[in-house]
C-alpha cells in the first residue's frame, strides 16, 4: 500500500469538532465524503489523471465543504442534540448533480451537490452588480446571455427528515430500489421514501412495554444490495436478524437469525460486552455479510445461520487487557468494517492507529499504521507487528505501549480499485496499492 494524499493538516492540538466521525466513497469512487463531530461534511474529488504524470493516479483534493448539522436543544426533554455526523450515504448518481444523506443523532438531511460554471448576464431590471435599475431609464430590451465563470460547487439541502427517532440514529442505508432508505436507532428501524419527509414507516420496534426489561439494543442496520425487500440488523447481544418485508410489513419477527454459540470455557465478565456487534455490511454480491465485534470480524453466508463461515482475529492480544479497556471505556468503542470492490478482502481498524486487512482467498492478513511519521507521499507502508510477551524483536511494538487514544474506527474502500480511506482522529489518510 502506498500513501498518496494526506488531506487534513494536523493541528498542534486536536479540537473535538475536527474529529472525523464517518467516511464514505460514492458509487463511482470519484468522490469521498467525510463527516466530523462539528457537523461539517467535507467532500474530496479525485483529480483527473494527467498524461504527463504517469506515476500518479488521481489524488483526492477538497471539492466542497459545508455545514450539514447545527447543535440543537430539545426543550421538552432538556437534552442537547449534538451536531456530530453519525453517517453519510451517497445516492447513485442519476444526473450531473450528486446527492447524499447525512445524519446526526436525530435528523437526516438530503443534500444536493452541484456545479456551476456559467452565469447569466445582461438582465433588464438589474445592473451587473445586482442593484435594481431605474425603470424610467430602461429604453431597450436586452436578452440575457450565459457567460463562463469560475467553477462553483454548491451544496443545498433538498429534504429534511426529522422527528422520527426518540433515540440516537446509528445507521442509515439506501435501498436498492433507490426510492427508499432505512434509518435505525437503539430500539427502532424506520423506512422512509426519499420524496416524503413528514412521515416514515416503523418496520422494527424492539422497545419492551417496561423499559426495565430491556435486554438488547439495535447497533447497526443495512439494506441488501440487490433485493429491496431484505435488510439485516445487528444487536448488542451479538446476534443478527435478517428481515423480509414481503413476509410481513412489520418485521418484529425475523426471517433468519444468525448467532454463533458461545464457548462456555472462554466465558468471562466481559463476554457480553465484547460480543456486541458494532457494524454489519453486506458483500457487494449480496451472498455474504460481515459483522465486527470488539475483537474479531466474522463473515456469514446468508444461507447458514448457526455459525460464520470465516472468523478473523483483529487484535486478540487485547484479550488480556480487557480489564483496563473497560476502565478507560475503550471496550465500548464502535469499530466499522468494509469490503473491497470484489469482496475478496476486508478491512477494519484497531488501536495505535493500526488497521487490519484480511485476504479471504489466501487467509493472509496484514497490520498497517496510519501516521504522519511513517507515511510520506509515495512511501511504502511497512507491516506492523505487536509483541505480546517474551523477547521483543526489532520491528515489533509491545502490547503495553499501544496508544488507546489513537484509534481507527472509520474506514472506506474504493468500490472498484485498491484505494482506501482511513480516518485517524482528525486526519484522513488515503492509500493506494503499489504502482508498478
Short mmCIF file of C-alpha atoms in Angstrom, two decimals:
data_model
loop_
_atom_site.label_atom_id
_atom_site.label_comp_id
_atom_site.label_asym_id
_atom_site.label_seq_id
_atom_site.Cartn_x
_atom_site.Cartn_y
_atom_site.Cartn_z
CA UNK A 1 0.00 0.00 0.00
CA UNK A 2 1.32 3.44 -0.87
CA UNK A 3 0.02 6.65 0.67
CA UNK A 4 -0.95 9.25 -1.89
CA UNK A 5 -2.72 12.08 -0.15
CA UNK A 6 -2.97 13.38 3.37
CA UNK A 7 -5.74 15.89 3.07
CA UNK A 8 -6.27 17.17 6.59
CA UNK A 9 -3.47 19.12 8.20
CA UNK A 10 -2.78 18.04 11.77
CA UNK A 11 -3.23 20.69 14.44
CA UNK A 12 -0.84 21.12 17.35
CA UNK A 13 -3.90 20.43 19.49
CA UNK A 14 -6.94 18.46 18.41
CA UNK A 15 -10.25 20.26 18.51
CA UNK A 16 -13.09 17.83 19.24
CA UNK A 17 -15.13 19.30 16.37
CA UNK A 18 -12.41 18.23 13.89
CA UNK A 19 -12.59 14.54 14.79
CA UNK A 20 -13.79 12.58 11.75
CA UNK A 21 -16.90 10.55 12.55
CA UNK A 22 -17.72 8.90 9.19
CA UNK A 23 -16.05 8.21 5.81
CA UNK A 24 -17.84 7.13 2.62
CA UNK A 25 -16.91 6.75 -1.07
CA UNK A 26 -19.63 7.43 -3.62
CA UNK A 27 -20.75 4.70 -6.07
CA UNK A 28 -18.05 5.52 -8.66
CA UNK A 29 -15.30 6.17 -6.11
CA UNK A 30 -14.58 9.57 -7.69
CA UNK A 31 -15.87 11.39 -4.60
CA UNK A 32 -15.12 10.72 -0.95
CA UNK A 33 -17.16 12.30 1.85
CA UNK A 34 -16.17 12.70 5.49
CA UNK A 35 -18.33 13.95 8.32
CA UNK A 36 -16.99 15.27 11.61
CA UNK A 37 -18.10 15.98 15.16
CA UNK A 38 -18.54 19.66 14.29
CA UNK A 39 -21.42 18.81 11.90
CA UNK A 40 -19.36 19.54 8.77
CA UNK A 41 -19.22 17.45 5.60
CA UNK A 42 -16.02 17.65 3.54
CA UNK A 43 -16.11 16.11 0.05
CA UNK A 44 -12.90 15.20 -1.75
CA UNK A 45 -12.77 14.72 -5.51
CA UNK A 46 -10.30 12.55 -7.36
CA UNK A 47 -8.04 14.53 -9.66
CA UNK A 48 -8.36 13.50 -13.29
CA UNK A 49 -5.28 11.57 -14.38
CA UNK A 50 -2.90 13.71 -16.36
CA UNK A 51 -0.93 12.26 -19.25
CA UNK A 52 2.35 13.81 -18.17
CA UNK A 53 2.12 12.25 -14.69
CA UNK A 54 2.11 8.54 -15.45
CA UNK A 55 3.18 7.63 -11.93
CA UNK A 56 0.21 9.37 -10.41
CA UNK A 57 -3.26 8.01 -10.38
CA UNK A 58 -5.66 10.73 -9.41
CA UNK A 59 -5.15 12.18 -5.97
CA UNK A 60 -8.06 13.43 -3.87
CA UNK A 61 -8.43 17.15 -3.23
CA UNK A 62 -11.08 19.15 -1.39
CA UNK A 63 -14.11 19.60 -3.65
CA UNK A 64 -16.74 21.03 -1.30
CA UNK A 65 -17.14 21.80 2.40
CA UNK A 66 -20.43 22.66 4.04
CA UNK A 67 -22.09 22.73 7.45
CA UNK A 68 -24.63 19.91 7.44
CA UNK A 69 -25.98 19.96 11.00
CA UNK A 70 -26.01 22.54 13.81
CA UNK A 71 -26.26 21.86 17.54
CA UNK A 72 -29.86 21.90 18.78
CA UNK A 73 -31.68 21.74 22.08
CA UNK A 74 -34.75 19.63 22.85
CA UNK A 75 -36.64 21.77 25.34
CA UNK A 76 -39.21 19.08 26.16
CA UNK A 77 -36.50 16.67 27.32
CA UNK A 78 -33.88 19.26 28.36
CA UNK A 79 -31.49 17.49 26.04
CA UNK A 80 -28.70 18.81 23.88
CA UNK A 81 -28.59 17.32 20.38
CA UNK A 82 -25.04 17.14 19.06
CA UNK A 83 -24.22 18.32 15.56
CA UNK A 84 -21.87 15.33 15.04
CA UNK A 85 -22.42 13.50 11.73
CA UNK A 86 -23.07 9.83 12.54
CA UNK A 87 -23.42 8.51 8.99
CA UNK A 88 -23.18 9.62 5.34
CA UNK A 89 -24.67 7.60 2.49
CA UNK A 90 -24.43 8.53 -1.20
CA UNK A 91 -27.32 8.02 -3.59
CA UNK A 92 -26.47 6.53 -7.01
CA UNK A 93 -25.79 9.34 -9.47
CA UNK A 94 -28.60 9.87 -11.99
CA UNK A 95 -27.73 13.26 -13.48
CA UNK A 96 -24.96 15.85 -13.31
CA UNK A 97 -25.59 16.52 -9.61
CA UNK A 98 -24.65 14.28 -6.67
CA UNK A 99 -26.94 13.54 -3.73
CA UNK A 100 -26.06 12.32 -0.26
CA UNK A 101 -27.84 11.65 3.03
CA UNK A 102 -26.21 12.81 6.25
CA UNK A 103 -27.49 12.05 9.75
CA UNK A 104 -26.78 13.24 13.25
CA UNK A 105 -28.46 11.72 16.33
CA UNK A 106 -31.97 12.86 15.41
CA UNK A 107 -32.21 14.33 11.90
CA UNK A 108 -31.39 13.11 8.40
CA UNK A 109 -30.80 15.58 5.56
CA UNK A 110 -30.68 15.04 1.81
CA UNK A 111 -28.06 17.27 0.18
CA UNK A 112 -27.62 18.12 -3.49
CA UNK A 113 -24.04 18.83 -4.60
CA UNK A 114 -23.97 20.62 -7.95
CA UNK A 115 -21.51 22.60 -10.08
CA UNK A 116 -21.97 25.99 -11.69
CA UNK A 117 -19.51 27.35 -14.23
CA UNK A 118 -21.79 29.81 -16.09
CA UNK A 119 -23.81 32.79 -15.01
CA UNK A 120 -26.46 34.88 -16.71
CA UNK A 121 -25.52 38.49 -17.55
CA UNK A 122 -27.42 41.33 -19.18
CA UNK A 123 -30.62 41.50 -17.12
CA UNK A 124 -33.14 44.18 -17.96
CA UNK A 125 -34.09 45.23 -14.44
CA UNK A 126 -30.75 44.80 -12.66
CA UNK A 127 -27.21 46.09 -13.06
CA UNK A 128 -24.32 43.63 -13.29
CA UNK A 129 -23.68 44.07 -9.55
CA UNK A 130 -27.29 43.14 -8.73
CA UNK A 131 -28.75 46.60 -7.96
CA UNK A 132 -32.18 47.41 -9.39
CA UNK A 133 -32.08 49.85 -12.31
CA UNK A 134 -34.30 52.89 -12.55
CA UNK A 135 -37.29 51.65 -14.58
CA UNK A 136 -37.70 55.02 -16.38
CA UNK A 137 -34.18 54.79 -17.81
CA UNK A 138 -34.71 51.37 -19.40
CA UNK A 139 -35.25 52.10 -23.07
CA UNK A 140 -34.16 48.86 -24.75
CA UNK A 141 -34.90 45.20 -24.22
CA UNK A 142 -31.86 43.05 -23.55
CA UNK A 143 -31.61 39.28 -23.91
CA UNK A 144 -29.57 37.84 -21.02
CA UNK A 145 -26.62 35.69 -22.07
CA UNK A 146 -24.75 32.91 -20.28
CA UNK A 147 -21.11 33.82 -19.58
CA UNK A 148 -18.39 31.48 -18.26
CA UNK A 149 -17.34 31.94 -14.64
CA UNK A 150 -15.05 30.24 -12.13
CA UNK A 151 -16.33 26.80 -11.16
CA UNK A 152 -18.51 26.97 -8.07
CA UNK A 153 -19.64 23.88 -6.14
CA UNK A 154 -22.92 24.40 -4.30
CA UNK A 155 -24.35 22.21 -1.55
CA UNK A 156 -28.05 22.77 -0.97
CA UNK A 157 -30.37 20.92 1.43
CA UNK A 158 -33.24 19.38 -0.53
CA UNK A 159 -35.11 17.50 2.19
CA UNK A 160 -35.02 17.26 5.98
CA UNK A 161 -36.28 14.05 7.60
CA UNK A 162 -36.87 14.82 11.27
CA UNK A 163 -38.93 13.92 14.37
CA UNK A 164 -38.97 10.15 13.76
CA UNK A 165 -36.35 8.93 16.26
CA UNK A 166 -36.62 9.02 20.04
CA UNK A 167 -33.16 7.52 20.43
CA UNK A 168 -29.87 8.20 18.67
CA UNK A 169 -29.65 7.27 14.98
CA UNK A 170 -26.81 4.78 14.45
CA UNK A 171 -27.42 3.73 10.81
CA UNK A 172 -28.85 4.92 7.53
CA UNK A 173 -28.91 2.69 4.44
CA UNK A 174 -30.19 3.44 0.94
CA UNK A 175 -32.32 0.66 -0.52
CA UNK A 176 -31.60 -0.93 -3.90
CA UNK A 177 -34.87 0.49 -5.30
CA UNK A 178 -33.22 3.95 -4.88
CA UNK A 179 -36.58 5.28 -3.68
CA UNK A 180 -36.50 4.31 -0.02
CA UNK A 181 -33.97 4.14 2.79
CA UNK A 182 -33.73 2.82 6.35
CA UNK A 183 -32.78 4.70 9.48
CA UNK A 184 -32.13 2.85 12.73
CA UNK A 185 -31.77 3.92 16.35
CA UNK A 186 -31.27 1.85 19.52
CA UNK A 187 -34.80 0.40 19.54
CA UNK A 188 -36.48 1.12 16.21
CA UNK A 189 -35.93 0.98 12.45
CA UNK A 190 -37.86 3.30 10.15
CA UNK A 191 -38.41 3.07 6.39
CA UNK A 192 -38.52 6.40 4.52
CA UNK A 193 -39.40 7.41 0.99
CA UNK A 194 -36.83 9.87 -0.37
CA UNK A 195 -39.60 12.19 -1.57
CA UNK A 196 -41.66 12.20 1.66
CA UNK A 197 -40.33 13.98 4.74
CA UNK A 198 -43.32 14.23 7.06
CA UNK A 199 -43.83 10.51 7.72
CA UNK A 200 -41.91 7.26 7.86
CA UNK A 201 -42.99 3.66 8.33
CA UNK A 202 -41.81 1.92 11.51
CA UNK A 203 -40.78 -1.61 10.44
CA UNK A 204 -38.93 -2.82 13.56
CA UNK A 205 -39.70 -1.92 17.17
CA UNK A 206 -37.93 -3.87 19.93
CA UNK A 207 -38.90 -1.49 22.73
CA UNK A 208 -40.38 -3.52 25.63
CA UNK A 209 -43.55 -2.35 27.38
CA UNK A 210 -41.48 -1.97 30.53
CA UNK A 211 -38.06 -0.41 29.88
CA UNK A 212 -36.63 -2.27 32.90
CA UNK A 213 -36.99 -5.46 30.85
CA UNK A 214 -34.73 -4.12 28.09
CA UNK A 215 -32.01 -6.67 27.35
CA UNK A 216 -30.59 -5.60 23.98
CA UNK A 217 -30.39 -2.67 21.58
CA UNK A 218 -30.03 -2.35 17.81
CA UNK A 219 -26.44 -1.47 16.90
CA UNK A 220 -26.47 -1.32 13.06
CA UNK A 221 -28.78 -1.95 10.12
CA UNK A 222 -28.28 -2.29 6.37
CA UNK A 223 -30.36 -2.94 3.24
CA UNK A 224 -29.47 -5.83 0.94
CA UNK A 225 -27.55 -4.56 -2.13
CA UNK A 226 -29.90 -6.20 -4.69
CA UNK A 227 -33.13 -7.30 -3.00
CA UNK A 228 -35.09 -4.27 -1.88
CA UNK A 229 -37.28 -6.36 0.45
CA UNK A 230 -34.39 -7.71 2.56
CA UNK A 231 -32.46 -5.95 5.32
CA UNK A 232 -30.46 -7.01 8.39
CA UNK A 233 -29.89 -5.51 11.80
CA UNK A 234 -27.41 -6.44 14.49
CA UNK A 235 -27.76 -6.28 18.25
CA UNK A 236 -25.69 -5.66 21.35
CA UNK A 237 -26.12 -9.36 22.17
CA UNK A 238 -24.01 -10.40 19.19
CA UNK A 239 -26.94 -11.59 17.07
CA UNK A 240 -28.02 -10.61 13.54
CA UNK A 241 -31.61 -10.72 12.31
CA UNK A 242 -32.47 -10.83 8.62
CA UNK A 243 -35.94 -9.49 7.80
CA UNK A 244 -38.07 -9.77 4.67
CA UNK A 245 -40.71 -7.09 4.11
CA UNK A 246 -42.54 -9.39 1.69
CA UNK A 247 -43.33 -11.79 4.54
CA UNK A 248 -44.71 -9.03 6.80
CA UNK A 249 -44.72 -5.26 6.75
CA UNK A 250 -43.85 -5.17 10.46
CA UNK A 251 -40.57 -7.03 10.83
CA UNK A 252 -40.54 -7.55 14.59
CA UNK A 253 -40.39 -11.25 13.72
CA UNK A 254 -37.28 -12.01 11.68
CA UNK A 255 -36.89 -14.43 8.76
CA UNK A 256 -33.40 -15.57 9.73
CA UNK A 257 -31.44 -15.39 12.96
CA UNK A 258 -27.62 -15.56 12.90
CA UNK A 259 -25.78 -16.37 16.10
CA UNK A 260 -22.59 -18.19 16.96
CA UNK A 261 -22.94 -20.37 20.07
CA UNK A 262 -20.63 -19.24 22.85
CA UNK A 263 -17.79 -21.42 24.04
CA UNK A 264 -18.52 -21.87 27.80
CA UNK A 265 -14.82 -22.33 28.57
CA UNK A 266 -13.94 -18.81 27.37
CA UNK A 267 -16.81 -17.07 29.18
CA UNK A 268 -15.82 -14.08 31.32
CA UNK A 269 -17.24 -10.91 32.88
CA UNK A 270 -16.59 -9.11 29.56
CA UNK A 271 -18.12 -11.74 27.23
CA UNK A 272 -21.39 -9.89 26.69
CA UNK A 273 -19.73 -6.51 26.09
CA UNK A 274 -17.18 -7.77 23.56
CA UNK A 275 -19.77 -9.85 21.67
CA UNK A 276 -21.82 -6.72 20.86
CA UNK A 277 -21.75 -6.12 17.10
CA UNK A 278 -20.63 -2.61 16.14
CA UNK A 279 -21.07 -2.88 12.35
CA UNK A 280 -22.76 -5.09 9.76
CA UNK A 281 -22.12 -4.90 5.99
CA UNK A 282 -23.45 -6.95 3.09
CA UNK A 283 -20.91 -8.06 0.49
CA UNK A 284 -21.32 -6.42 -2.93
CA UNK A 285 -22.54 -9.78 -4.28
CA UNK A 286 -25.23 -9.96 -1.61
CA UNK A 287 -24.29 -13.57 -0.77
CA UNK A 288 -22.38 -12.79 2.44
CA UNK A 289 -22.45 -10.32 5.28
CA UNK A 290 -19.67 -9.24 7.60
CA UNK A 291 -20.01 -8.31 11.26
CA UNK A 292 -17.49 -6.63 13.53
CA UNK A 293 -17.43 -7.22 17.27
CA UNK A 294 -14.80 -5.92 19.67
CA UNK A 295 -12.07 -8.49 18.98
CA UNK A 296 -12.96 -10.04 15.62
CA UNK A 297 -14.54 -9.79 12.17
CA UNK A 298 -16.88 -12.57 11.04
CA UNK A 299 -18.15 -13.39 7.55
CA UNK A 300 -21.55 -15.09 7.38
CA UNK A 301 -23.15 -16.93 4.46
CA UNK A 302 -26.79 -15.82 4.28
CA UNK A 303 -27.76 -19.48 3.81
CA UNK A 304 -26.13 -20.63 7.08
CA UNK A 305 -27.41 -19.19 10.34
CA UNK A 306 -25.71 -21.28 13.02
CA UNK A 307 -22.12 -20.04 12.64
CA UNK A 308 -19.95 -17.75 10.49
CA UNK A 309 -18.03 -19.24 7.56
CA UNK A 310 -14.93 -17.15 8.35
CA UNK A 311 -13.61 -15.55 11.54
CA UNK A 312 -10.66 -13.16 11.62
CA UNK A 313 -8.99 -12.05 14.85
CA UNK A 314 -8.36 -8.30 14.74
CA UNK A 315 -6.42 -7.78 17.97
CA UNK A 316 -6.60 -10.97 20.01
CA UNK A 317 -3.66 -9.70 22.09
CA UNK A 318 -6.10 -7.30 23.81
CA UNK A 319 -8.00 -10.15 25.48
CA UNK A 320 -5.62 -9.95 28.45
CA UNK A 321 -6.15 -6.17 28.63
CA UNK A 322 -9.96 -6.14 28.78
CA UNK A 323 -9.97 -5.02 32.41
CA UNK A 324 -8.09 -1.79 31.73
CA UNK A 325 -10.00 -1.27 28.46
CA UNK A 326 -13.21 -1.48 30.48
CA UNK A 327 -11.92 1.08 32.98
CA UNK A 328 -10.98 3.61 30.27
CA UNK A 329 -14.25 2.93 28.33
CA UNK A 330 -12.38 1.79 25.20
CA UNK A 331 -14.19 -1.55 25.37
CA UNK A 332 -17.30 0.32 24.16
CA UNK A 333 -15.58 1.69 21.01
CA UNK A 334 -17.57 1.01 17.84
CA UNK A 335 -15.24 -0.15 15.05
CA UNK A 336 -16.56 -0.30 11.49
CA UNK A 337 -15.55 -2.74 8.74
CA UNK A 338 -15.65 -2.68 4.93
CA UNK A 339 -15.30 -4.94 1.88
CA UNK A 340 -13.13 -4.29 -1.15
CA UNK A 341 -14.87 -3.98 -4.52
CA UNK A 342 -14.59 -7.68 -5.41
CA UNK A 343 -15.43 -8.98 -1.88
CA UNK A 344 -12.04 -10.77 -1.78
CA UNK A 345 -10.61 -8.69 1.07
CA UNK A 346 -11.89 -6.91 4.17
CA UNK A 347 -10.57 -4.09 6.31
CA UNK A 348 -11.21 -2.85 9.83
CA UNK A 349 -9.49 -0.64 12.38
CA UNK A 350 -7.68 -1.12 15.66
CA UNK A 351 -5.74 0.94 18.24
CA UNK A 352 -2.44 2.80 17.94
CA UNK A 353 -3.69 4.00 14.50
CA UNK A 354 -3.34 0.42 13.24
CA UNK A 355 -5.73 -1.00 10.69
CA UNK A 356 -6.05 -4.62 9.61
CA UNK A 357 -6.63 -6.15 6.19
CA UNK A 358 -7.57 -9.77 5.55
CA UNK A 359 -7.34 -11.57 2.22
CA UNK A 360 -10.23 -14.07 2.10
CA UNK A 361 -8.63 -16.26 -0.59
CA UNK A 362 -5.13 -16.71 0.85
CA UNK A 363 -6.15 -16.13 4.51
CA UNK A 364 -3.18 -13.79 4.79
CA UNK A 365 -3.54 -10.72 6.95
CA UNK A 366 -1.54 -7.55 7.45
CA UNK A 367 -1.40 -4.78 10.05
CA UNK A 368 -0.63 -1.29 8.75
CA UNK A 369 -0.30 2.05 10.53
CA UNK A 370 -1.76 5.40 9.56
CA UNK A 371 0.58 8.01 10.97
CA UNK A 372 2.35 11.08 9.68
CA UNK A 373 5.75 9.90 10.81
CA UNK A 374 5.88 6.80 8.63
CA UNK A 375 3.74 7.75 5.64
CA UNK A 376 5.40 10.28 3.41
CA UNK A 377 3.75 10.51 -0.01
CA UNK A 378 4.67 7.59 -2.31
CA UNK A 379 6.37 5.75 0.58
CA UNK A 380 5.76 2.06 1.15
CA UNK A 381 3.84 1.20 4.32
CA UNK A 382 5.71 -1.28 6.48
CA UNK A 383 3.69 -4.09 8.07
CA UNK A 384 3.46 -3.70 11.86
CA UNK A 385 3.59 -6.48 14.42
CA UNK A 386 2.52 -6.47 18.06
CA UNK A 387 4.56 -8.43 20.58
CA UNK A 388 2.53 -9.98 23.41
CA UNK A 389 5.26 -11.25 25.68
CA UNK A 390 8.75 -12.67 25.81
CA UNK A 391 11.55 -11.09 23.81
CA UNK A 392 10.57 -8.22 21.54
CA UNK A 393 12.03 -8.21 18.05
CA UNK A 394 13.42 -5.05 16.47
CA UNK A 395 10.36 -4.08 14.39
CA UNK A 396 7.73 -5.16 16.90
CA UNK A 397 5.76 -2.94 19.22
CA UNK A 398 4.88 -4.13 22.71
CA UNK A 399 1.20 -4.54 23.57
CA UNK A 400 1.86 -2.44 26.70
CA UNK A 401 3.00 0.57 24.67
CA UNK A 402 -0.05 0.75 22.37
CA UNK A 403 -1.81 4.12 22.42
CA UNK A 404 -5.53 3.55 23.00
CA UNK A 405 -6.38 7.19 22.32
CA UNK A 406 -5.31 6.69 18.70
CA UNK A 407 -7.99 4.51 17.18
CA UNK A 408 -9.22 3.86 13.65
CA UNK A 409 -12.98 3.49 13.88
CA UNK A 410 -13.93 4.58 10.34
CA UNK A 411 -12.56 3.21 7.06
CA UNK A 412 -13.79 3.01 3.46
CA UNK A 413 -12.70 1.08 0.37
CA UNK A 414 -12.99 2.40 -3.19
CA UNK A 415 -15.76 0.39 -4.94
CA UNK A 416 -13.60 -0.51 -7.96
CA UNK A 417 -9.92 -0.03 -7.11
CA UNK A 418 -7.43 -0.70 -4.34
CA UNK A 419 -7.73 2.75 -2.85
CA UNK A 420 -8.67 3.04 0.82
CA UNK A 421 -9.56 5.92 3.12
CA UNK A 422 -8.71 5.72 6.80
CA UNK A 423 -9.84 8.24 9.42
CA UNK A 424 -7.41 8.63 12.31
CA UNK A 425 -8.87 11.16 14.79
CA UNK A 426 -8.74 14.47 12.85
CA UNK A 427 -6.64 13.20 9.92
CA UNK A 428 -7.81 11.50 6.75
CA UNK A 429 -5.30 9.16 5.10
CA UNK A 430 -5.77 7.88 1.58
CA UNK A 431 -3.65 4.92 0.50
CA UNK A 432 -3.46 3.11 -2.81
CA UNK A 433 -1.75 -0.07 -3.84
CA UNK A 434 1.68 -0.14 -5.41
CA UNK A 435 2.05 1.35 -8.90
CA UNK A 436 4.34 -0.82 -10.96
#
